[in-house]
């Protein structure tokens, strides 16, 4: 079930990624330090870095590779491959029970998978916003994230680099808008 949620979030990201036209790779995203290509690299490199953590990499190694290019000349293919590598690693026997040296604190593989799923879902919205595409996230992911947000991030050293300060939520906000606000996004 947990891996299925990750794959669902990754599919949403991949669907938008396949629609990136050549002139949109440098478009700004809601993540002010990244354009579309940097966001896609963050997602691709992140998948690979989580696999590294599962294999025993340290938080220092994770951070050292964080911005290293993982896209090459085929960003769509590189992202798809990273999802497959991630899914295979996290499906291995015992993977969800391993403790990994995540940069914000030690996590079990299960919690690392949940953090990655959350990141994938929210960055799907970021990519859609950057492309002017439909920003609707999968409702089951939104519900799961909203209901488990505190458990997913419990005990982690979250700071302003991880989440921007939440903007004021719009009156009568939807579940997705409330969730995005918690992640520091302005859904208006």
mmCIF file with all atom_site columns, C-alpha atoms in Angstrom:
data_model
loop_
_atom_site.group_PDB
_atom_site.id
_atom_site.type_symbol
_atom_site.label_atom_id
_atom_site.label_alt_id
_atom_site.label_comp_id
_atom_site.label_asym_id
_atom_site.label_entity_id
_atom_site.label_seq_id
_atom_site.pdbx_PDB_ins_code
_atom_site.Cartn_x
_atom_site.Cartn_y
_atom_site.Cartn_z
_atom_site.occupancy
_atom_site.B_iso_or_equiv
_atom_site.pdbx_formal_charge
_atom_site.auth_seq_id
_atom_site.auth_comp_id
_atom_site.auth_asym_id
_atom_site.auth_atom_id
_atom_site.pdbx_PDB_model_num
ATOM 1   C CA . UNK A 1 1   ? 0.000   0.000  0.000   1.00 0.00 ? 1   UNK A CA 1
ATOM 2   C CA . UNK A 1 2   ? 2.732   2.500  0.959   1.00 0.00 ? 2   UNK A CA 1
ATOM 3   C CA . UNK A 1 3   ? 4.696   1.759  -2.210  1.00 0.00 ? 3   UNK A CA 1
ATOM 4   C CA . UNK A 1 4   ? 1.488   2.030  -4.255  1.00 0.00 ? 4   UNK A CA 1
ATOM 5   C CA . UNK A 1 5   ? 1.004   5.581  -2.928  1.00 0.00 ? 5   UNK A CA 1
ATOM 6   C CA . UNK A 1 6   ? 4.544   6.489  -4.002  1.00 0.00 ? 6   UNK A CA 1
ATOM 7   C CA . UNK A 1 7   ? 3.908   5.068  -7.477  1.00 0.00 ? 7   UNK A CA 1
ATOM 8   C CA . UNK A 1 8   ? 0.632   6.980  -7.713  1.00 0.00 ? 8   UNK A CA 1
ATOM 9   C CA . UNK A 1 9   ? 2.360   10.248 -6.757  1.00 0.00 ? 9   UNK A CA 1
ATOM 10  C CA . UNK A 1 10  ? 5.175   9.537  -9.217  1.00 0.00 ? 10  UNK A CA 1
ATOM 11  C CA . UNK A 1 11  ? 2.689   8.834  -11.992 1.00 0.00 ? 11  UNK A CA 1
ATOM 12  C CA . UNK A 1 12  ? 1.101   12.248 -11.449 1.00 0.00 ? 12  UNK A CA 1
ATOM 13  C CA . UNK A 1 13  ? 4.514   13.890 -11.699 1.00 0.00 ? 13  UNK A CA 1
ATOM 14  C CA . UNK A 1 14  ? 5.429   11.838 -14.793 1.00 0.00 ? 14  UNK A CA 1
ATOM 15  C CA . UNK A 1 15  ? 2.160   12.766 -16.513 1.00 0.00 ? 15  UNK A CA 1
ATOM 16  C CA . UNK A 1 16  ? 3.030   16.461 -16.200 1.00 0.00 ? 16  UNK A CA 1
ATOM 17  C CA . UNK A 1 17  ? 6.683   15.845 -17.027 1.00 0.00 ? 17  UNK A CA 1
ATOM 18  C CA . UNK A 1 18  ? 5.804   14.294 -20.385 1.00 0.00 ? 18  UNK A CA 1
ATOM 19  C CA . UNK A 1 19  ? 3.999   17.541 -21.266 1.00 0.00 ? 19  UNK A CA 1
ATOM 20  C CA . UNK A 1 20  ? 7.018   19.816 -20.723 1.00 0.00 ? 20  UNK A CA 1
ATOM 21  C CA . UNK A 1 21  ? 7.725   21.565 -24.019 1.00 0.00 ? 21  UNK A CA 1
ATOM 22  C CA . UNK A 1 22  ? 11.318  22.523 -24.904 1.00 0.00 ? 22  UNK A CA 1
ATOM 23  C CA . UNK A 1 23  ? 10.701  26.188 -24.052 1.00 0.00 ? 23  UNK A CA 1
ATOM 24  C CA . UNK A 1 24  ? 9.347   25.399 -20.538 1.00 0.00 ? 24  UNK A CA 1
ATOM 25  C CA . UNK A 1 25  ? 12.449  23.787 -18.971 1.00 0.00 ? 25  UNK A CA 1
ATOM 26  C CA . UNK A 1 26  ? 13.582  27.183 -17.681 1.00 0.00 ? 26  UNK A CA 1
ATOM 27  C CA . UNK A 1 27  ? 10.142  28.279 -16.465 1.00 0.00 ? 27  UNK A CA 1
ATOM 28  C CA . UNK A 1 28  ? 9.994   29.319 -12.806 1.00 0.00 ? 28  UNK A CA 1
ATOM 29  C CA . UNK A 1 29  ? 8.331   27.063 -10.242 1.00 0.00 ? 29  UNK A CA 1
ATOM 30  C CA . UNK A 1 30  ? 6.740   27.765 -6.861  1.00 0.00 ? 30  UNK A CA 1
ATOM 31  C CA . UNK A 1 31  ? 10.065  26.553 -5.412  1.00 0.00 ? 31  UNK A CA 1
ATOM 32  C CA . UNK A 1 32  ? 11.781  29.874 -6.012  1.00 0.00 ? 32  UNK A CA 1
ATOM 33  C CA . UNK A 1 33  ? 15.294  28.436 -6.202  1.00 0.00 ? 33  UNK A CA 1
ATOM 34  C CA . UNK A 1 34  ? 14.371  26.022 -9.010  1.00 0.00 ? 34  UNK A CA 1
ATOM 35  C CA . UNK A 1 35  ? 13.209  26.254 -12.584 1.00 0.00 ? 35  UNK A CA 1
ATOM 36  C CA . UNK A 1 36  ? 11.362  23.283 -14.145 1.00 0.00 ? 36  UNK A CA 1
ATOM 37  C CA . UNK A 1 37  ? 14.565  21.408 -15.010 1.00 0.00 ? 37  UNK A CA 1
ATOM 38  C CA . UNK A 1 38  ? 15.978  21.861 -11.503 1.00 0.00 ? 38  UNK A CA 1
ATOM 39  C CA . UNK A 1 39  ? 12.675  20.651 -9.994  1.00 0.00 ? 39  UNK A CA 1
ATOM 40  C CA . UNK A 1 40  ? 12.696  17.563 -12.218 1.00 0.00 ? 40  UNK A CA 1
ATOM 41  C CA . UNK A 1 41  ? 16.335  16.954 -11.291 1.00 0.00 ? 41  UNK A CA 1
ATOM 42  C CA . UNK A 1 42  ? 15.434  17.293 -7.601  1.00 0.00 ? 42  UNK A CA 1
ATOM 43  C CA . UNK A 1 43  ? 12.778  14.622 -8.022  1.00 0.00 ? 43  UNK A CA 1
ATOM 44  C CA . UNK A 1 44  ? 14.992  12.290 -10.043 1.00 0.00 ? 44  UNK A CA 1
ATOM 45  C CA . UNK A 1 45  ? 18.082  12.746 -7.891  1.00 0.00 ? 45  UNK A CA 1
ATOM 46  C CA . UNK A 1 46  ? 15.928  12.470 -4.772  1.00 0.00 ? 46  UNK A CA 1
ATOM 47  C CA . UNK A 1 47  ? 14.632  9.057  -5.807  1.00 0.00 ? 47  UNK A CA 1
ATOM 48  C CA . UNK A 1 48  ? 18.183  7.861  -6.370  1.00 0.00 ? 48  UNK A CA 1
ATOM 49  C CA . UNK A 1 49  ? 19.441  9.406  -3.128  1.00 0.00 ? 49  UNK A CA 1
ATOM 50  C CA . UNK A 1 50  ? 16.749  7.646  -1.116  1.00 0.00 ? 50  UNK A CA 1
ATOM 51  C CA . UNK A 1 51  ? 17.907  4.359  -2.613  1.00 0.00 ? 51  UNK A CA 1
ATOM 52  C CA . UNK A 1 52  ? 21.422  5.325  -1.534  1.00 0.00 ? 52  UNK A CA 1
ATOM 53  C CA . UNK A 1 53  ? 20.174  5.856  2.026   1.00 0.00 ? 53  UNK A CA 1
ATOM 54  C CA . UNK A 1 54  ? 18.519  2.451  1.952   1.00 0.00 ? 54  UNK A CA 1
ATOM 55  C CA . UNK A 1 55  ? 21.859  0.975  0.881   1.00 0.00 ? 55  UNK A CA 1
ATOM 56  C CA . UNK A 1 56  ? 23.719  2.651  3.778   1.00 0.00 ? 56  UNK A CA 1
ATOM 57  C CA . UNK A 1 57  ? 24.639  6.108  2.448   1.00 0.00 ? 57  UNK A CA 1
ATOM 58  C CA . UNK A 1 58  ? 25.016  8.823  5.061   1.00 0.00 ? 58  UNK A CA 1
ATOM 59  C CA . UNK A 1 59  ? 23.144  12.105 5.280   1.00 0.00 ? 59  UNK A CA 1
ATOM 60  C CA . UNK A 1 60  ? 26.357  13.827 4.194   1.00 0.00 ? 60  UNK A CA 1
ATOM 61  C CA . UNK A 1 61  ? 26.529  11.691 1.053   1.00 0.00 ? 61  UNK A CA 1
ATOM 62  C CA . UNK A 1 62  ? 22.828  12.362 0.401   1.00 0.00 ? 62  UNK A CA 1
ATOM 63  C CA . UNK A 1 63  ? 23.357  16.134 0.670   1.00 0.00 ? 63  UNK A CA 1
ATOM 64  C CA . UNK A 1 64  ? 26.556  16.090 -1.406  1.00 0.00 ? 64  UNK A CA 1
ATOM 65  C CA . UNK A 1 65  ? 24.642  14.547 -4.316  1.00 0.00 ? 65  UNK A CA 1
ATOM 66  C CA . UNK A 1 66  ? 21.428  16.535 -3.823  1.00 0.00 ? 66  UNK A CA 1
ATOM 67  C CA . UNK A 1 67  ? 21.956  18.890 -6.776  1.00 0.00 ? 67  UNK A CA 1
ATOM 68  C CA . UNK A 1 68  ? 24.106  16.624 -8.973  1.00 0.00 ? 68  UNK A CA 1
ATOM 69  C CA . UNK A 1 69  ? 22.650  16.248 -12.456 1.00 0.00 ? 69  UNK A CA 1
ATOM 70  C CA . UNK A 1 70  ? 20.614  13.064 -12.795 1.00 0.00 ? 70  UNK A CA 1
ATOM 71  C CA . UNK A 1 71  ? 18.787  14.007 -15.999 1.00 0.00 ? 71  UNK A CA 1
ATOM 72  C CA . UNK A 1 72  ? 21.390  13.992 -18.728 1.00 0.00 ? 72  UNK A CA 1
ATOM 73  C CA . UNK A 1 73  ? 19.834  14.428 -22.174 1.00 0.00 ? 73  UNK A CA 1
ATOM 74  C CA . UNK A 1 74  ? 16.655  12.503 -21.330 1.00 0.00 ? 74  UNK A CA 1
ATOM 75  C CA . UNK A 1 75  ? 14.864  14.022 -18.312 1.00 0.00 ? 75  UNK A CA 1
ATOM 76  C CA . UNK A 1 76  ? 11.656  12.050 -18.876 1.00 0.00 ? 76  UNK A CA 1
ATOM 77  C CA . UNK A 1 77  ? 13.503  8.752  -19.191 1.00 0.00 ? 77  UNK A CA 1
ATOM 78  C CA . UNK A 1 78  ? 15.798  9.530  -16.266 1.00 0.00 ? 78  UNK A CA 1
ATOM 79  C CA . UNK A 1 79  ? 12.846  10.288 -14.005 1.00 0.00 ? 79  UNK A CA 1
ATOM 80  C CA . UNK A 1 80  ? 11.010  7.110  -15.053 1.00 0.00 ? 80  UNK A CA 1
ATOM 81  C CA . UNK A 1 81  ? 14.127  5.034  -14.458 1.00 0.00 ? 81  UNK A CA 1
ATOM 82  C CA . UNK A 1 82  ? 14.641  6.597  -11.009 1.00 0.00 ? 82  UNK A CA 1
ATOM 83  C CA . UNK A 1 83  ? 11.068  5.695  -10.038 1.00 0.00 ? 83  UNK A CA 1
ATOM 84  C CA . UNK A 1 84  ? 11.679  2.088  -11.072 1.00 0.00 ? 84  UNK A CA 1
ATOM 85  C CA . UNK A 1 85  ? 14.965  1.887  -9.148  1.00 0.00 ? 85  UNK A CA 1
ATOM 86  C CA . UNK A 1 86  ? 13.320  3.444  -6.086  1.00 0.00 ? 86  UNK A CA 1
ATOM 87  C CA . UNK A 1 87  ? 10.311  1.114  -6.210  1.00 0.00 ? 87  UNK A CA 1
ATOM 88  C CA . UNK A 1 88  ? 12.499  -1.985 -6.588  1.00 0.00 ? 88  UNK A CA 1
ATOM 89  C CA . UNK A 1 89  ? 14.718  -0.990 -3.659  1.00 0.00 ? 89  UNK A CA 1
ATOM 90  C CA . UNK A 1 90  ? 11.818  -0.197 -1.334  1.00 0.00 ? 90  UNK A CA 1
ATOM 91  C CA . UNK A 1 91  ? 10.039  -3.442 -2.301  1.00 0.00 ? 91  UNK A CA 1
ATOM 92  C CA . UNK A 1 92  ? 12.983  -5.567 -1.120  1.00 0.00 ? 92  UNK A CA 1
ATOM 93  C CA . UNK A 1 93  ? 12.476  -7.745 1.944   1.00 0.00 ? 93  UNK A CA 1
ATOM 94  C CA . UNK A 1 94  ? 13.211  -5.779 5.090   1.00 0.00 ? 94  UNK A CA 1
ATOM 95  C CA . UNK A 1 95  ? 13.614  -2.442 3.298   1.00 0.00 ? 95  UNK A CA 1
ATOM 96  C CA . UNK A 1 96  ? 10.790  -0.750 5.187   1.00 0.00 ? 96  UNK A CA 1
ATOM 97  C CA . UNK A 1 97  ? 12.257  -1.761 8.552   1.00 0.00 ? 97  UNK A CA 1
ATOM 98  C CA . UNK A 1 98  ? 15.812  -0.518 7.887   1.00 0.00 ? 98  UNK A CA 1
ATOM 99  C CA . UNK A 1 99  ? 16.870  2.684  9.600   1.00 0.00 ? 99  UNK A CA 1
ATOM 100 C CA . UNK A 1 100 ? 18.240  5.296  7.215   1.00 0.00 ? 100 UNK A CA 1
ATOM 101 C CA . UNK A 1 101 ? 20.381  8.368  7.920   1.00 0.00 ? 101 UNK A CA 1
ATOM 102 C CA . UNK A 1 102 ? 17.981  10.922 6.438   1.00 0.00 ? 102 UNK A CA 1
ATOM 103 C CA . UNK A 1 103 ? 19.316  14.514 6.541   1.00 0.00 ? 103 UNK A CA 1
ATOM 104 C CA . UNK A 1 104 ? 16.527  15.673 8.894   1.00 0.00 ? 104 UNK A CA 1
ATOM 105 C CA . UNK A 1 105 ? 16.811  12.725 11.276  1.00 0.00 ? 105 UNK A CA 1
ATOM 106 C CA . UNK A 1 106 ? 16.958  8.931  11.394  1.00 0.00 ? 106 UNK A CA 1
ATOM 107 C CA . UNK A 1 107 ? 13.949  7.237  9.786   1.00 0.00 ? 107 UNK A CA 1
ATOM 108 C CA . UNK A 1 108 ? 12.754  3.743  9.113   1.00 0.00 ? 108 UNK A CA 1
ATOM 109 C CA . UNK A 1 109 ? 12.498  2.830  5.468   1.00 0.00 ? 109 UNK A CA 1
ATOM 110 C CA . UNK A 1 110 ? 8.707   3.002  5.843   1.00 0.00 ? 110 UNK A CA 1
ATOM 111 C CA . UNK A 1 111 ? 8.810   6.624  7.037   1.00 0.00 ? 111 UNK A CA 1
ATOM 112 C CA . UNK A 1 112 ? 11.389  7.531  4.378   1.00 0.00 ? 112 UNK A CA 1
ATOM 113 C CA . UNK A 1 113 ? 8.986   6.116  1.797   1.00 0.00 ? 113 UNK A CA 1
ATOM 114 C CA . UNK A 1 114 ? 6.181   8.231  3.245   1.00 0.00 ? 114 UNK A CA 1
ATOM 115 C CA . UNK A 1 115 ? 8.328   11.392 3.209   1.00 0.00 ? 115 UNK A CA 1
ATOM 116 C CA . UNK A 1 116 ? 9.286   10.703 -0.406  1.00 0.00 ? 116 UNK A CA 1
ATOM 117 C CA . UNK A 1 117 ? 5.655   10.131 -1.351  1.00 0.00 ? 117 UNK A CA 1
ATOM 118 C CA . UNK A 1 118 ? 4.661   13.439 0.244   1.00 0.00 ? 118 UNK A CA 1
ATOM 119 C CA . UNK A 1 119 ? 7.496   15.224 -1.570  1.00 0.00 ? 119 UNK A CA 1
ATOM 120 C CA . UNK A 1 120 ? 6.453   13.633 -4.859  1.00 0.00 ? 120 UNK A CA 1
ATOM 121 C CA . UNK A 1 121 ? 2.821   14.676 -4.464  1.00 0.00 ? 121 UNK A CA 1
ATOM 122 C CA . UNK A 1 122 ? 3.576   18.272 -3.547  1.00 0.00 ? 122 UNK A CA 1
ATOM 123 C CA . UNK A 1 123 ? 6.167   18.663 -6.297  1.00 0.00 ? 123 UNK A CA 1
ATOM 124 C CA . UNK A 1 124 ? 3.580   17.341 -8.747  1.00 0.00 ? 124 UNK A CA 1
ATOM 125 C CA . UNK A 1 125 ? 1.525   20.410 -7.871  1.00 0.00 ? 125 UNK A CA 1
ATOM 126 C CA . UNK A 1 126 ? 4.645   22.602 -8.241  1.00 0.00 ? 126 UNK A CA 1
ATOM 127 C CA . UNK A 1 127 ? 5.296   21.227 -11.724 1.00 0.00 ? 127 UNK A CA 1
ATOM 128 C CA . UNK A 1 128 ? 1.658   21.635 -12.760 1.00 0.00 ? 128 UNK A CA 1
ATOM 129 C CA . UNK A 1 129 ? 1.664   25.241 -11.525 1.00 0.00 ? 129 UNK A CA 1
ATOM 130 C CA . UNK A 1 130 ? 4.893   25.980 -13.429 1.00 0.00 ? 130 UNK A CA 1
ATOM 131 C CA . UNK A 1 131 ? 3.399   24.554 -16.622 1.00 0.00 ? 131 UNK A CA 1
ATOM 132 C CA . UNK A 1 132 ? -0.032  26.159 -16.250 1.00 0.00 ? 132 UNK A CA 1
ATOM 133 C CA . UNK A 1 133 ? -1.513  22.642 -16.216 1.00 0.00 ? 133 UNK A CA 1
ATOM 134 C CA . UNK A 1 134 ? -4.324  21.103 -14.167 1.00 0.00 ? 134 UNK A CA 1
ATOM 135 C CA . UNK A 1 135 ? -3.147  21.351 -10.546 1.00 0.00 ? 135 UNK A CA 1
ATOM 136 C CA . UNK A 1 136 ? -5.560  18.786 -9.138  1.00 0.00 ? 136 UNK A CA 1
ATOM 137 C CA . UNK A 1 137 ? -3.723  16.163 -7.110  1.00 0.00 ? 137 UNK A CA 1
ATOM 138 C CA . UNK A 1 138 ? -5.044  12.658 -6.701  1.00 0.00 ? 138 UNK A CA 1
ATOM 139 C CA . UNK A 1 139 ? -7.751  12.966 -4.012  1.00 0.00 ? 139 UNK A CA 1
ATOM 140 C CA . UNK A 1 140 ? -6.652  9.776  -2.224  1.00 0.00 ? 140 UNK A CA 1
ATOM 141 C CA . UNK A 1 141 ? -3.113  11.171 -1.881  1.00 0.00 ? 141 UNK A CA 1
ATOM 142 C CA . UNK A 1 142 ? -4.429  14.492 -0.609  1.00 0.00 ? 142 UNK A CA 1
ATOM 143 C CA . UNK A 1 143 ? -6.587  12.736 1.984   1.00 0.00 ? 143 UNK A CA 1
ATOM 144 C CA . UNK A 1 144 ? -3.730  10.462 3.086   1.00 0.00 ? 144 UNK A CA 1
ATOM 145 C CA . UNK A 1 145 ? -1.291  13.375 3.335   1.00 0.00 ? 145 UNK A CA 1
ATOM 146 C CA . UNK A 1 146 ? -3.662  15.581 5.265   1.00 0.00 ? 146 UNK A CA 1
ATOM 147 C CA . UNK A 1 147 ? -4.553  12.799 7.692   1.00 0.00 ? 147 UNK A CA 1
ATOM 148 C CA . UNK A 1 148 ? -0.948  11.624 8.217   1.00 0.00 ? 148 UNK A CA 1
ATOM 149 C CA . UNK A 1 149 ? 1.036   14.861 7.862   1.00 0.00 ? 149 UNK A CA 1
ATOM 150 C CA . UNK A 1 150 ? 2.013   15.057 11.540  1.00 0.00 ? 150 UNK A CA 1
ATOM 151 C CA . UNK A 1 151 ? 3.039   11.385 11.707  1.00 0.00 ? 151 UNK A CA 1
ATOM 152 C CA . UNK A 1 152 ? 5.069   11.608 8.500   1.00 0.00 ? 152 UNK A CA 1
ATOM 153 C CA . UNK A 1 153 ? 7.132   14.549 9.742   1.00 0.00 ? 153 UNK A CA 1
ATOM 154 C CA . UNK A 1 154 ? 7.140   13.810 13.507  1.00 0.00 ? 154 UNK A CA 1
ATOM 155 C CA . UNK A 1 155 ? 10.539  14.395 15.080  1.00 0.00 ? 155 UNK A CA 1
ATOM 156 C CA . UNK A 1 156 ? 12.221  15.653 11.924  1.00 0.00 ? 156 UNK A CA 1
ATOM 157 C CA . UNK A 1 157 ? 14.249  18.850 12.045  1.00 0.00 ? 157 UNK A CA 1
ATOM 158 C CA . UNK A 1 158 ? 12.068  20.762 9.603   1.00 0.00 ? 158 UNK A CA 1
ATOM 159 C CA . UNK A 1 159 ? 13.153  24.314 8.970   1.00 0.00 ? 159 UNK A CA 1
ATOM 160 C CA . UNK A 1 160 ? 12.504  27.119 6.524   1.00 0.00 ? 160 UNK A CA 1
ATOM 161 C CA . UNK A 1 161 ? 14.604  25.384 3.852   1.00 0.00 ? 161 UNK A CA 1
ATOM 162 C CA . UNK A 1 162 ? 12.244  22.417 3.931   1.00 0.00 ? 162 UNK A CA 1
ATOM 163 C CA . UNK A 1 163 ? 8.892   24.206 4.011   1.00 0.00 ? 163 UNK A CA 1
ATOM 164 C CA . UNK A 1 164 ? 8.268   27.869 3.325   1.00 0.00 ? 164 UNK A CA 1
ATOM 165 C CA . UNK A 1 165 ? 6.206   29.708 5.904   1.00 0.00 ? 165 UNK A CA 1
ATOM 166 C CA . UNK A 1 166 ? 2.571   28.805 5.299   1.00 0.00 ? 166 UNK A CA 1
ATOM 167 C CA . UNK A 1 167 ? 0.651   31.597 3.592   1.00 0.00 ? 167 UNK A CA 1
ATOM 168 C CA . UNK A 1 168 ? -2.792  32.460 4.907   1.00 0.00 ? 168 UNK A CA 1
ATOM 169 C CA . UNK A 1 169 ? -5.246  29.889 3.611   1.00 0.00 ? 169 UNK A CA 1
ATOM 170 C CA . UNK A 1 170 ? -8.017  31.040 1.312   1.00 0.00 ? 170 UNK A CA 1
ATOM 171 C CA . UNK A 1 171 ? -11.464 31.306 2.921   1.00 0.00 ? 171 UNK A CA 1
ATOM 172 C CA . UNK A 1 172 ? -13.443 28.108 2.390   1.00 0.00 ? 172 UNK A CA 1
ATOM 173 C CA . UNK A 1 173 ? -10.268 26.273 1.358   1.00 0.00 ? 173 UNK A CA 1
ATOM 174 C CA . UNK A 1 174 ? -10.572 22.794 -0.112  1.00 0.00 ? 174 UNK A CA 1
ATOM 175 C CA . UNK A 1 175 ? -8.732  19.845 1.402   1.00 0.00 ? 175 UNK A CA 1
ATOM 176 C CA . UNK A 1 176 ? -6.025  20.179 -1.269  1.00 0.00 ? 176 UNK A CA 1
ATOM 177 C CA . UNK A 1 177 ? -5.663  23.923 -0.637  1.00 0.00 ? 177 UNK A CA 1
ATOM 178 C CA . UNK A 1 178 ? -5.340  23.349 3.119   1.00 0.00 ? 178 UNK A CA 1
ATOM 179 C CA . UNK A 1 179 ? -2.690  20.707 2.492   1.00 0.00 ? 179 UNK A CA 1
ATOM 180 C CA . UNK A 1 180 ? -0.718  22.874 0.077   1.00 0.00 ? 180 UNK A CA 1
ATOM 181 C CA . UNK A 1 181 ? -0.794  25.707 2.588   1.00 0.00 ? 181 UNK A CA 1
ATOM 182 C CA . UNK A 1 182 ? 0.729   23.387 5.191   1.00 0.00 ? 182 UNK A CA 1
ATOM 183 C CA . UNK A 1 183 ? 3.528   22.726 2.745   1.00 0.00 ? 183 UNK A CA 1
ATOM 184 C CA . UNK A 1 184 ? 4.118   26.474 2.353   1.00 0.00 ? 184 UNK A CA 1
ATOM 185 C CA . UNK A 1 185 ? 2.420   26.734 -1.041  1.00 0.00 ? 185 UNK A CA 1
ATOM 186 C CA . UNK A 1 186 ? -0.041  29.443 -2.003  1.00 0.00 ? 186 UNK A CA 1
ATOM 187 C CA . UNK A 1 187 ? -2.781  27.607 -3.915  1.00 0.00 ? 187 UNK A CA 1
ATOM 188 C CA . UNK A 1 188 ? -4.598  30.783 -4.967  1.00 0.00 ? 188 UNK A CA 1
#
